[in-house]
């Protein structure tokens, strides 16, 4: 489906096509609503029949229908039938509430889970180019807006439509000219509704955009609260949130002003229709051309026909909010990843051998970050990638994990192009420790076992010991059962890194990928981790990126990147002896450069 076709298709039609499992529930809910609405209009007919019995007695419509001529008996039959109608209406009203609300909740649940799952599979680059708050706004607020419409608005639209049809049929069977008069306001209401709908659509689209901006800022600020406090920027950030909230308020005000103006228009139309029925119908009764019982029915039916249309303003409001939100949900679901999972699996256990052949890579439309990289990491060896900031080290690791694909060239794992492998085969063979170690809300043990949920407590504790984390974990109030805050904020940066390292170790990966895994620890802890890594990496393929050259000194091979190119490669001793960029960086970090008399 092209982008234009997707834009032209109505959101509700697209939901109907996408989620076929809802159709039986929708049909059941609509059917119950139809029965409820039929029962709802019956009391007015019964009132007319009762008036007809009182006025005409044995010649009444009820007498002719049932063959009962006693007025008391006729009223008794009307009362009994009225009780039955009320029981049916009450029962179907309850059942309708249950069906529509459960349907709304089910749609809300399924769409939120589907959208979240879809977001998880979008490219890392897509997430980096957007805002967390905007995505959260779609997953929470927009899904909730659709739920509100399905819960209230959809049912009201169906009930109102049925009301017009049923009452119209009664009017048409009674008096064609009163039908024309009573229905005369409806075209005005329909035209007004269409005009308001076109006016409200862009207004509510603007509302959804403004709430996305506000949510994005709130999420970002709460995540960066320590930075805000450190720079005493609380007042400035409050002013920024106030400005965005005010824009959201004003966007809502514009939409509310337009939607609120709709109700007075409907009321005037109702007044015209009701007055015509009351006045002209009353004259017809006085002239003897219309039965008084039928006149009573038509007066009540005019009210029944037109008054529910006052809800159209509120329903239209819910509809436009719901459709604006649905478009945002569907637009999110229409996003397609460029990094698509392969289908190949391997029967042999992974060894972790890595090869890059003539790899060029970059971000978006920007120039290349890597310029024809050739690199080989044999299985079981420890290789390090070093270089200045911006040299392309992190980009290289993203290619290994297939967070992005190269613009040209190949990235191979055990001789297989990573683009051909499924996620479990590729990422299941890798243990990854990011520079910014992320922890989930939960216990320490749950965070360590995140990559291996079935791990035993003994295995978790062993992994923590290998990552030099056992000491501080056991000192926590509840040890491994201690709850860590959201994103692990209750722990220091070094503690988070050690838990992230334990998490990777526990997975027992064929390939261990470390991105500045000791950047946030002190020298003593770094030495402890290095001793642990010497054990963990023995016989295990390891690719590490580091600024601290002391952490890569024992690597089997060190690759030096400069401006996206490999300029040197060798062991630590070989590179120092060569006197190139690595030797210069080593001299700076060890202080040798300060002792150079030149």
Coordinates of C-alpha atoms in Angstrom, one line a residue:
X1 CA 0.0 0.0 0.0
X2 CA 1.4 3.4 -1.0
X3 CA 1.7 6.2 1.5
X4 CA -1.0 8.2 -0.4
X5 CA -3.4 5.2 -0.2
X6 CA -2.7 4.8 3.5
X7 CA -3.4 8.5 4.1
X8 CA -6.7 8.3 2.1
X9 CA -8.1 5.3 3.9
X10 CA -10.2 6.1 6.9
X11 CA -8.7 5.1 10.2
X12 CA -11.7 3.1 11.3
X13 CA -11.7 1.2 8.0
X14 CA -8.0 0.4 8.4
X15 CA -8.6 -0.9 12.0
X16 CA -11.5 -3.0 10.7
X17 CA -9.2 -4.6 8.1
X18 CA -6.2 -5.0 10.4
X19 CA -8.1 -6.6 13.3
X20 CA -10.5 -9.1 11.9
X21 CA -10.7 -10.8 15.3
X22 CA -12.8 -7.9 16.6
X23 CA -15.6 -8.4 14.0
X24 CA -17.7 -10.9 15.8
X25 CA -17.6 -8.8 19.0
X26 CA -18.5 -5.7 17.0
X27 CA -21.4 -7.5 15.4
X28 CA -22.7 -8.7 18.8
X29 CA -22.4 -5.3 20.3
X30 CA -24.2 -3.6 17.4
X31 CA -27.0 -6.3 17.5
X32 CA -27.6 -5.7 21.2
X33 CA -27.6 -2.0 20.7
X34 CA -30.2 -2.4 18.0
X35 CA -32.5 -4.4 20.3
X36 CA -31.9 -1.9 23.1
X37 CA -32.8 1.0 20.8
X38 CA -36.0 -0.7 19.5
X39 CA -37.1 -1.2 23.2
X40 CA -36.1 2.4 24.0
X41 CA -38.6 3.9 21.5
X42 CA -41.5 1.6 22.6
X43 CA -42.6 3.5 25.7
X44 CA -43.6 6.5 23.6
X45 CA -45.8 4.3 21.5
X46 CA -47.3 2.8 24.6
X47 CA -48.0 6.3 26.0
X48 CA -49.9 7.1 22.8
X49 CA -51.8 3.8 23.0
X50 CA -52.8 4.5 26.6
X51 CA -54.0 8.0 25.6
X52 CA -55.9 6.4 22.7
X53 CA -57.6 3.9 25.2
X54 CA -58.6 6.7 27.5
X55 CA -60.1 8.8 24.7
X56 CA -61.6 6.1 22.4
X57 CA -62.3 3.3 24.7
X58 CA -63.6 0.2 23.0
X59 CA -62.7 1.6 19.6
X60 CA -59.0 2.0 20.4
X61 CA -56.1 0.5 18.5
X62 CA -55.4 -1.8 21.4
X63 CA -59.0 -3.1 21.4
X64 CA -58.7 -3.8 17.6
X65 CA -55.3 -5.5 18.0
X66 CA -56.1 -7.7 21.0
X67 CA -59.8 -8.0 20.8
X68 CA -60.1 -6.7 24.4
X69 CA -62.8 -4.0 24.8
X70 CA -62.7 -3.3 28.5
X71 CA -60.6 -0.1 29.2
X72 CA -59.2 -1.4 32.4
X73 CA -58.0 -4.6 30.7
X74 CA -56.5 -2.7 27.8
X75 CA -54.5 -0.5 30.3
X76 CA -53.5 -3.7 32.0
X77 CA -52.1 -5.2 28.8
X78 CA -50.3 -1.9 28.0
X79 CA -48.7 -1.9 31.5
X80 CA -47.6 -5.6 31.1
X81 CA -46.1 -4.9 27.7
X82 CA -44.4 -1.8 29.1
X83 CA -42.9 -3.9 31.9
X84 CA -41.6 -6.4 29.3
X85 CA -40.1 -3.6 27.2
X86 CA -38.4 -2.1 30.2
X87 CA -36.9 -5.4 31.2
X88 CA -35.6 -6.0 27.6
X89 CA -34.2 -2.5 27.5
X90 CA -32.5 -2.8 30.8
X91 CA -31.1 -6.2 30.0
X92 CA -29.7 -5.2 26.6
X93 CA -28.5 -1.9 28.1
X94 CA -26.4 -3.8 30.6
X95 CA -25.2 -6.3 28.0
X96 CA -24.4 -3.5 25.6
X97 CA -22.3 -1.7 28.3
X98 CA -20.4 -4.9 28.9
X99 CA -19.8 -5.7 25.2
X100 CA -18.8 -2.2 24.2
X101 CA -16.6 -1.5 27.1
X102 CA -14.9 -4.8 26.9
X103 CA -14.4 -4.3 23.2
X104 CA -12.9 -0.9 23.8
X105 CA -10.6 -2.3 26.5
X106 CA -9.6 -5.2 24.2
X107 CA -8.8 -2.9 21.3
X108 CA -6.9 -0.6 23.6
X109 CA -4.9 -3.5 25.0
X110 CA -4.1 -5.1 21.7
X111 CA -3.2 -1.9 19.9
X112 CA -0.9 -0.8 22.8
X113 CA 0.9 -4.2 22.8
X114 CA 1.1 -4.3 19.0
X115 CA 2.4 -0.7 18.8
X116 CA 5.0 -1.4 21.6
X117 CA 6.1 -4.6 19.9
X118 CA 6.4 -2.8 16.6
X119 CA 8.4 0.0 18.2
X120 CA 10.8 -2.5 19.7
X121 CA 11.6 -3.8 16.2
X122 CA 12.2 -0.5 14.7
X123 CA 15.8 0.5 13.9
X124 CA 18.0 1.9 16.7
X125 CA 18.6 4.9 14.4
X126 CA 14.8 5.5 14.2
X127 CA 14.7 5.8 18.0
X128 CA 17.7 8.0 18.1
X129 CA 16.1 10.4 15.6
X130 CA 12.9 10.8 17.6
X131 CA 11.8 11.5 21.2
X132 CA 10.8 9.0 23.8
X133 CA 8.1 11.3 25.0
X134 CA 6.4 11.4 21.6
X135 CA 6.4 7.7 21.3
X136 CA 5.1 7.3 24.9
X137 CA 2.3 9.8 24.0
X138 CA 1.2 7.5 21.1
X139 CA 1.4 4.3 23.2
X140 CA -0.5 5.8 26.2
X141 CA -2.5 8.9 25.5
X142 CA -3.5 8.2 21.8
X143 CA -4.4 4.6 22.6
X144 CA -6.6 5.9 25.5
X145 CA -8.3 8.4 23.2
X146 CA -9.3 5.7 20.8
X147 CA -10.6 3.6 23.8
X148 CA -12.8 6.5 24.9
X149 CA -14.3 6.9 21.5
X150 CA -15.0 3.2 21.2
X151 CA -16.4 3.0 24.7
X152 CA -18.8 6.0 24.3
X153 CA -18.8 7.6 20.9
X154 CA -19.2 4.6 18.6
X155 CA -22.2 3.3 20.6
X156 CA -23.8 6.8 20.6
X157 CA -23.4 7.2 16.9
X158 CA -25.1 3.8 16.2
X159 CA -27.9 4.5 18.7
X160 CA -28.5 8.0 17.3
X161 CA -28.6 6.6 13.7
X162 CA -31.0 3.9 14.8
X163 CA -33.1 6.5 16.6
X164 CA -33.5 8.5 13.4
X165 CA -34.5 5.4 11.4
X166 CA -37.0 4.0 13.9
X167 CA -38.6 7.3 14.7
X168 CA -38.7 8.2 11.0
X169 CA -40.5 5.0 10.2
X170 CA -43.1 5.8 12.9
X171 CA -43.6 9.3 11.5
X172 CA -43.8 8.1 7.9
X173 CA -46.5 5.6 8.9
X174 CA -48.5 8.3 10.7
X175 CA -48.3 11.6 8.7
X176 CA -46.0 12.3 5.7
X177 CA -46.3 16.1 6.1
X178 CA -45.4 16.0 9.9
X179 CA -42.5 13.7 8.9
X180 CA -41.2 16.4 6.6
X181 CA -41.6 19.1 9.2
X182 CA -40.0 17.0 12.0
X183 CA -37.1 15.9 9.8
X184 CA -36.5 19.3 8.3
X185 CA -33.8 20.3 10.9
X186 CA -31.8 17.1 10.3
X187 CA -30.2 18.2 7.0
X188 CA -29.1 21.4 8.9
X189 CA -27.6 19.2 11.6
X190 CA -25.9 16.9 9.1
X191 CA -24.4 19.8 7.0
X192 CA -23.4 21.5 10.2
X193 CA -21.8 18.2 11.5
X194 CA -19.8 17.8 8.3
X195 CA -18.6 21.4 8.4
X196 CA -17.6 21.1 12.0
X197 CA -15.9 17.8 11.3
X198 CA -13.7 19.4 8.6
X199 CA -13.0 22.3 11.0
X200 CA -12.2 20.1 14.0
X201 CA -9.9 17.6 12.2
X202 CA -6.9 19.8 11.9
X203 CA -7.5 21.3 15.3
X204 CA -7.4 18.0 17.0
X205 CA -4.4 16.9 14.9
X206 CA -2.7 20.0 16.4
X207 CA -3.8 19.0 19.9
X208 CA -2.2 15.5 19.5
X209 CA 1.0 17.1 18.2
X210 CA 1.2 19.6 21.1
X211 CA 0.6 16.8 23.7
X212 CA 3.4 14.8 22.0
X213 CA 5.8 17.8 22.4
X214 CA 4.8 18.2 26.0
X215 CA 5.2 14.5 26.8
X216 CA 8.6 14.4 25.2
X217 CA 9.9 17.3 27.3
X218 CA 8.5 15.9 30.5
X219 CA 10.1 12.5 29.8
X220 CA 13.4 14.0 28.9
X221 CA 13.5 16.4 31.9
X222 CA 12.6 13.6 34.4
X223 CA 15.5 11.5 32.9
X224 CA 17.9 14.4 33.2
X225 CA 16.8 15.7 36.6
X226 CA 20.3 15.6 38.1
X227 CA 21.7 17.7 35.3
X228 CA 18.8 20.2 35.8
X229 CA 19.6 20.5 39.5
X230 CA 23.3 20.7 38.9
X231 CA 22.9 23.7 36.7
X232 CA 20.2 25.3 38.8
X233 CA 17.9 25.2 35.8
X234 CA 14.7 24.3 37.6
X235 CA 13.0 27.6 37.0
X236 CA 14.1 27.6 33.3
X237 CA 12.8 24.1 32.7
X238 CA 9.5 24.9 34.6
X239 CA 9.1 27.9 32.3
X240 CA 9.7 25.6 29.2
X241 CA 7.2 23.1 30.5
X242 CA 4.7 25.9 31.2
X243 CA 5.1 27.2 27.7
X244 CA 4.6 23.8 26.1
X245 CA 1.6 23.1 28.4
X246 CA 0.2 26.5 27.5
X247 CA 0.5 25.7 23.8
X248 CA -1.3 22.4 24.5
X249 CA -4.0 24.3 26.5
X250 CA -4.5 26.8 23.7
X251 CA -4.7 24.1 21.0
X252 CA -7.4 22.4 23.1
X253 CA -9.2 25.8 23.6
X254 CA -9.4 26.3 19.9
X255 CA -10.8 22.8 19.4
X256 CA -13.2 23.2 22.4
X257 CA -14.5 26.6 21.1
X258 CA -15.4 25.1 17.8
X259 CA -16.9 21.9 19.2
X260 CA -18.9 23.8 21.8
X261 CA -20.5 26.0 19.2
X262 CA -22.1 23.0 17.7
X263 CA -24.6 22.3 20.4
X264 CA -26.5 25.7 20.2
X265 CA -26.9 25.2 16.5
X266 CA -28.5 21.8 17.1
X267 CA -30.8 23.3 19.8
X268 CA -32.2 25.9 17.4
X269 CA -32.8 23.2 14.8
X270 CA -34.6 21.1 17.5
X271 CA -36.7 24.0 18.5
X272 CA -37.9 24.5 15.0
X273 CA -38.8 20.9 14.5
X274 CA -40.5 20.5 17.8
X275 CA -42.5 23.7 17.4
X276 CA -43.8 22.5 14.0
X277 CA -45.0 19.2 15.4
X278 CA -46.5 20.7 18.5
X279 CA -48.3 23.5 16.6
X280 CA -49.3 22.0 13.3
X281 CA -50.1 18.6 14.9
X282 CA -52.2 20.2 17.5
X283 CA -54.2 22.1 14.9
X284 CA -54.7 18.8 13.0
X285 CA -56.2 17.2 16.1
X286 CA -58.5 20.2 16.6
X287 CA -59.6 19.8 13.0
X288 CA -60.3 16.1 13.5
X289 CA -57.7 15.0 10.9
X290 CA -55.3 13.5 13.4
X291 CA -56.1 11.1 16.3
X292 CA -55.1 12.5 19.8
X293 CA -53.3 9.3 20.7
X294 CA -51.2 9.5 17.5
X295 CA -50.6 13.2 18.2
X296 CA -49.3 12.3 21.7
X297 CA -46.9 9.7 20.1
X298 CA -45.6 12.2 17.5
X299 CA -45.0 15.0 20.1
X300 CA -43.0 12.5 22.2
X301 CA -41.3 11.1 19.1
X302 CA -40.2 14.5 18.0
X303 CA -38.5 15.0 21.3
X304 CA -37.1 11.5 20.9
X305 CA -35.9 12.2 17.4
X306 CA -34.2 15.5 17.8
X307 CA -33.0 15.8 21.4
X308 CA -30.4 13.0 21.2
X309 CA -28.8 15.0 18.4
X310 CA -27.6 17.4 21.1
X311 CA -25.1 14.6 21.9
X312 CA -23.6 14.9 18.5
X313 CA -21.4 17.7 19.6
X314 CA -19.8 15.6 22.3
X315 CA -19.7 12.6 20.1
X316 CA -18.1 14.6 17.3
X317 CA -15.5 15.8 19.8
X318 CA -14.7 12.2 20.9
X319 CA -14.7 11.1 17.3
X320 CA -12.2 13.7 16.1
X321 CA -10.0 13.1 19.1
X322 CA -10.2 9.4 18.5
X323 CA -9.5 9.6 14.8
X324 CA -6.6 12.0 15.3
X325 CA -5.1 9.6 17.8
X326 CA -5.8 6.6 15.5
X327 CA -4.0 8.2 12.7
X328 CA -1.0 8.7 14.9
X329 CA -1.1 5.1 16.1
X330 CA -1.4 3.8 12.5
X331 CA 1.4 6.1 11.3
X332 CA 3.6 4.6 14.0
X333 CA 2.6 1.1 12.9
X334 CA 3.3 2.1 9.3
X335 CA 7.0 2.8 10.2
X336 CA 9.1 0.1 8.7
X337 CA 12.6 -0.9 9.8
X338 CA 15.4 -0.9 7.3
X339 CA 17.3 -3.4 9.3
X340 CA 15.2 -6.6 8.8
X341 CA 15.8 -9.9 10.4
X342 CA 17.4 -12.6 8.3
X343 CA 16.1 -16.1 8.1
X344 CA 19.3 -18.2 8.3
X345 CA 20.3 -20.3 11.4
X346 CA 23.4 -22.3 12.0
X347 CA 23.6 -25.9 13.2
X348 CA 27.1 -25.7 14.5
X349 CA 27.7 -23.9 17.9
X350 CA 28.8 -20.3 17.3
X351 CA 32.6 -19.7 17.7
X352 CA 32.4 -15.9 17.5
X353 CA 34.8 -15.2 14.6
X354 CA 34.3 -11.7 13.2
X355 CA 35.3 -10.4 9.8
X356 CA 34.7 -7.0 8.2
X357 CA 35.4 -6.6 4.5
X358 CA 35.6 -3.2 2.9
X359 CA 32.9 -1.9 5.2
X360 CA 31.6 1.6 4.7
X361 CA 29.0 2.9 7.2
X362 CA 27.4 6.2 8.3
X363 CA 24.2 7.7 9.7
X364 CA 21.2 8.9 7.7
X365 CA 22.3 11.2 4.9
X366 CA 25.6 12.2 6.7
X367 CA 29.0 11.3 5.2
X368 CA 30.6 8.0 5.9
X369 CA 31.9 7.4 9.4
X370 CA 33.8 4.2 8.4
X371 CA 35.7 4.3 5.1
X372 CA 36.3 0.8 3.7
X373 CA 37.3 -1.0 7.0
X374 CA 39.0 -4.4 6.8
X375 CA 39.2 -6.2 10.1
X376 CA 39.5 -9.8 11.3
X377 CA 39.0 -11.3 14.7
X378 CA 39.7 -15.0 14.8
X379 CA 37.6 -17.2 17.1
X380 CA 38.8 -17.3 20.7
X381 CA 41.0 -14.2 20.5
X382 CA 40.7 -10.9 22.3
X383 CA 40.8 -7.8 20.0
X384 CA 40.6 -4.2 21.0
X385 CA 39.6 -1.1 19.0
X386 CA 41.0 2.2 20.1
X387 CA 41.0 5.7 18.7
X388 CA 40.0 9.3 19.4
X389 CA 36.4 10.3 19.9
X390 CA 34.6 10.2 16.5
X391 CA 37.0 7.7 14.9
X392 CA 34.1 5.2 14.4
X393 CA 34.6 2.7 17.2
X394 CA 31.0 2.7 18.4
X395 CA 29.8 2.5 14.8
X396 CA 31.9 -0.6 14.3
X397 CA 30.2 -2.3 17.3
X398 CA 26.7 -1.3 16.1
X399 CA 27.5 -3.2 12.9
X400 CA 28.5 -6.3 14.8
X401 CA 25.2 -6.2 16.7
X402 CA 23.4 -5.2 13.6
X403 CA 21.9 -2.1 15.1
X404 CA 22.5 -0.8 11.6
X405 CA 23.8 -2.2 8.3
X406 CA 26.8 -1.1 6.3
X407 CA 26.4 1.1 3.3
X408 CA 28.7 -1.3 1.5
X409 CA 30.9 -4.3 2.3
X410 CA 30.2 -7.3 4.6
X411 CA 30.1 -8.0 8.3
X412 CA 30.6 -11.7 8.9
X413 CA 30.0 -13.9 12.0
X414 CA 31.7 -17.3 11.7
X415 CA 31.7 -16.7 8.0
X416 CA 28.0 -15.8 7.7
X417 CA 26.8 -12.4 6.6
X418 CA 25.0 -11.0 9.6
X419 CA 22.3 -9.7 7.4
X420 CA 21.3 -13.3 6.6
X421 CA 21.1 -14.5 10.2
X422 CA 17.9 -14.4 12.4
X423 CA 18.1 -12.4 15.6
X424 CA 18.4 -15.4 17.9
X425 CA 21.3 -16.8 15.9
X426 CA 23.2 -13.4 15.7
X427 CA 22.4 -11.6 18.9
X428 CA 21.9 -14.8 20.9
X429 CA 25.7 -15.5 20.3
X430 CA 26.7 -12.1 21.6
X431 CA 27.1 -10.7 25.1
X432 CA 27.0 -6.9 25.0
X433 CA 28.1 -4.4 27.6
X434 CA 27.2 -0.8 26.7
X435 CA 29.1 2.3 27.8
X436 CA 25.9 3.6 29.4
X437 CA 24.9 0.5 31.3
X438 CA 21.1 0.2 31.5
X439 CA 19.4 -1.6 34.3
X440 CA 15.7 -2.3 34.6
X441 CA 13.5 -1.7 37.6
X442 CA 13.7 -4.9 39.5
X443 CA 16.1 -6.8 41.8
X444 CA 19.8 -7.1 41.3
X445 CA 19.4 -10.8 40.5
X446 CA 16.7 -10.1 37.9
X447 CA 19.0 -7.6 36.2
X448 CA 21.9 -10.0 36.1
X449 CA 19.7 -12.8 34.8
X450 CA 18.1 -10.6 32.1
X451 CA 19.8 -12.4 29.2
X452 CA 19.4 -15.8 30.8
X453 CA 16.1 -15.9 32.7
X454 CA 16.4 -19.6 33.7
X455 CA 19.8 -19.1 35.4
X456 CA 20.1 -20.4 39.0
X457 CA 21.1 -18.3 41.9
X458 CA 24.5 -20.0 42.0
X459 CA 25.1 -19.1 38.4
X460 CA 24.0 -15.5 39.0
X461 CA 26.4 -15.2 42.0
X462 CA 29.2 -16.7 40.0
X463 CA 28.7 -14.2 37.1
X464 CA 28.7 -11.3 39.7
X465 CA 31.9 -12.6 41.2
X466 CA 33.6 -12.7 37.7
X467 CA 32.4 -9.1 37.1
X468 CA 33.9 -8.0 40.4
X469 CA 30.4 -7.1 41.5
X470 CA 29.8 -9.7 44.3
X471 CA 31.4 -7.5 47.0
X472 CA 29.1 -4.5 46.7
X473 CA 26.0 -6.6 45.9
X474 CA 26.4 -8.6 49.1
X475 CA 26.7 -5.4 51.0
X476 CA 23.4 -4.1 49.7
X477 CA 20.4 -4.2 52.2
X478 CA 18.8 -7.3 50.6
X479 CA 21.8 -8.5 48.7
X480 CA 20.8 -10.0 45.3
X481 CA 17.2 -9.3 46.1
X482 CA 17.7 -5.6 46.5
X483 CA 15.5 -3.5 44.3
X484 CA 17.3 -1.1 42.0
X485 CA 15.6 2.1 41.0
X486 CA 14.4 2.9 37.5
X487 CA 17.4 2.8 35.1
X488 CA 19.5 1.7 38.1
X489 CA 19.7 5.2 39.4
X490 CA 20.1 4.0 43.0
X491 CA 23.5 2.6 42.0
X492 CA 26.7 4.3 41.0
X493 CA 27.9 4.3 37.4
X494 CA 30.6 1.8 38.2
X495 CA 28.2 -0.5 40.0
X496 CA 25.8 -0.4 37.0
X497 CA 28.7 -1.3 34.7
X498 CA 29.7 -4.3 36.8
X499 CA 26.2 -5.6 36.9
X500 CA 25.9 -5.1 33.1
X501 CA 29.2 -7.1 32.7
X502 CA 27.8 -9.8 34.9
X503 CA 24.7 -9.9 32.8
X504 CA 26.8 -10.4 29.7
X505 CA 29.0 -13.0 31.3
X506 CA 26.0 -15.1 32.6
X507 CA 24.8 -15.5 29.0
X508 CA 28.0 -17.4 28.2
X509 CA 28.2 -15.8 24.7
X510 CA 30.5 -17.0 21.9
X511 CA 31.3 -13.3 21.2
X512 CA 31.7 -10.8 24.1
X513 CA 31.4 -7.1 23.0
X514 CA 32.5 -4.5 25.4
X515 CA 32.0 -0.8 24.8
X516 CA 34.0 1.1 27.3
X517 CA 33.0 -1.5 29.9
X518 CA 35.3 0.0 32.6
X519 CA 34.9 3.7 31.8
X520 CA 32.9 4.4 35.0
X521 CA 35.0 2.5 37.5
X522 CA 37.9 3.5 39.7
X523 CA 41.4 2.2 39.1
X524 CA 41.1 -0.5 41.8
X525 CA 37.8 -1.8 40.4
X526 CA 39.3 -1.6 36.9
X527 CA 42.1 -3.9 37.9
X528 CA 39.7 -6.3 39.5
X529 CA 37.6 -6.4 36.4
X530 CA 40.7 -6.8 34.2
X531 CA 41.7 -9.9 36.3
X532 CA 38.1 -11.2 35.9
X533 CA 38.1 -10.5 32.1
X534 CA 41.4 -12.4 31.8
X535 CA 39.4 -15.4 33.0
X536 CA 36.2 -14.7 31.2
X537 CA 37.7 -14.0 27.8
X538 CA 40.1 -17.0 27.9
X539 CA 39.2 -19.0 24.7
X540 CA 36.2 -16.6 24.1
X541 CA 36.1 -14.2 21.1
X542 CA 36.1 -10.7 22.6
X543 CA 35.9 -7.3 20.9
X544 CA 36.4 -4.4 23.2
X545 CA 36.4 -0.6 22.6
X546 CA 38.3 1.4 25.2
X547 CA 39.7 4.9 25.8
X548 CA 41.8 3.6 28.7
X549 CA 44.6 1.7 26.9
X550 CA 45.5 0.0 30.2
X551 CA 42.4 -2.1 29.7
X552 CA 43.4 -3.4 26.3
X553 CA 47.2 -3.9 26.9
X554 CA 46.9 -7.7 27.0
X555 CA 44.7 -8.0 23.9
X556 CA 45.9 -10.4 21.2
X557 CA 45.5 -7.6 18.6
X558 CA 44.7 -3.9 18.8
X559 CA 43.2 -2.0 16.0
X560 CA 43.7 1.8 15.8
X561 CA 41.0 3.8 14.1
X562 CA 41.6 7.4 12.8
X563 CA 38.9 9.2 10.9
X564 CA 37.1 6.0 10.0
X565 CA 40.2 4.2 8.8
X566 CA 42.4 1.5 10.3
X567 CA 45.8 3.1 10.5
X568 CA 47.6 0.6 12.8
X569 CA 47.2 -2.9 14.0
X570 CA 49.3 -5.1 16.2
X571 CA 50.0 -6.1 19.8
X572 CA 50.5 -3.4 22.5
X573 CA 54.3 -3.9 22.4
X574 CA 54.4 -3.8 18.6
X575 CA 52.4 -0.6 18.4
X576 CA 54.4 1.2 21.1
X577 CA 57.6 0.2 19.3
X578 CA 56.2 1.5 16.0
X579 CA 56.0 5.0 17.5
X580 CA 52.7 5.9 15.7
X581 CA 49.4 7.2 16.9
X582 CA 48.9 4.4 19.5
X583 CA 52.4 5.1 21.0
X584 CA 51.6 8.8 21.2
X585 CA 48.3 8.1 23.0
X586 CA 50.0 5.6 25.3
X587 CA 52.6 8.2 26.2
X588 CA 49.9 10.7 27.1
X589 CA 47.9 8.3 29.2
X590 CA 50.9 7.0 31.1
X591 CA 52.5 10.4 31.6
X592 CA 55.5 9.6 29.5
X593 CA 54.8 12.6 27.2
X594 CA 55.1 15.0 30.2
X595 CA 58.6 13.6 30.8
X596 CA 59.8 14.1 27.2
X597 CA 62.3 17.0 27.3
X598 CA 61.3 18.0 23.8

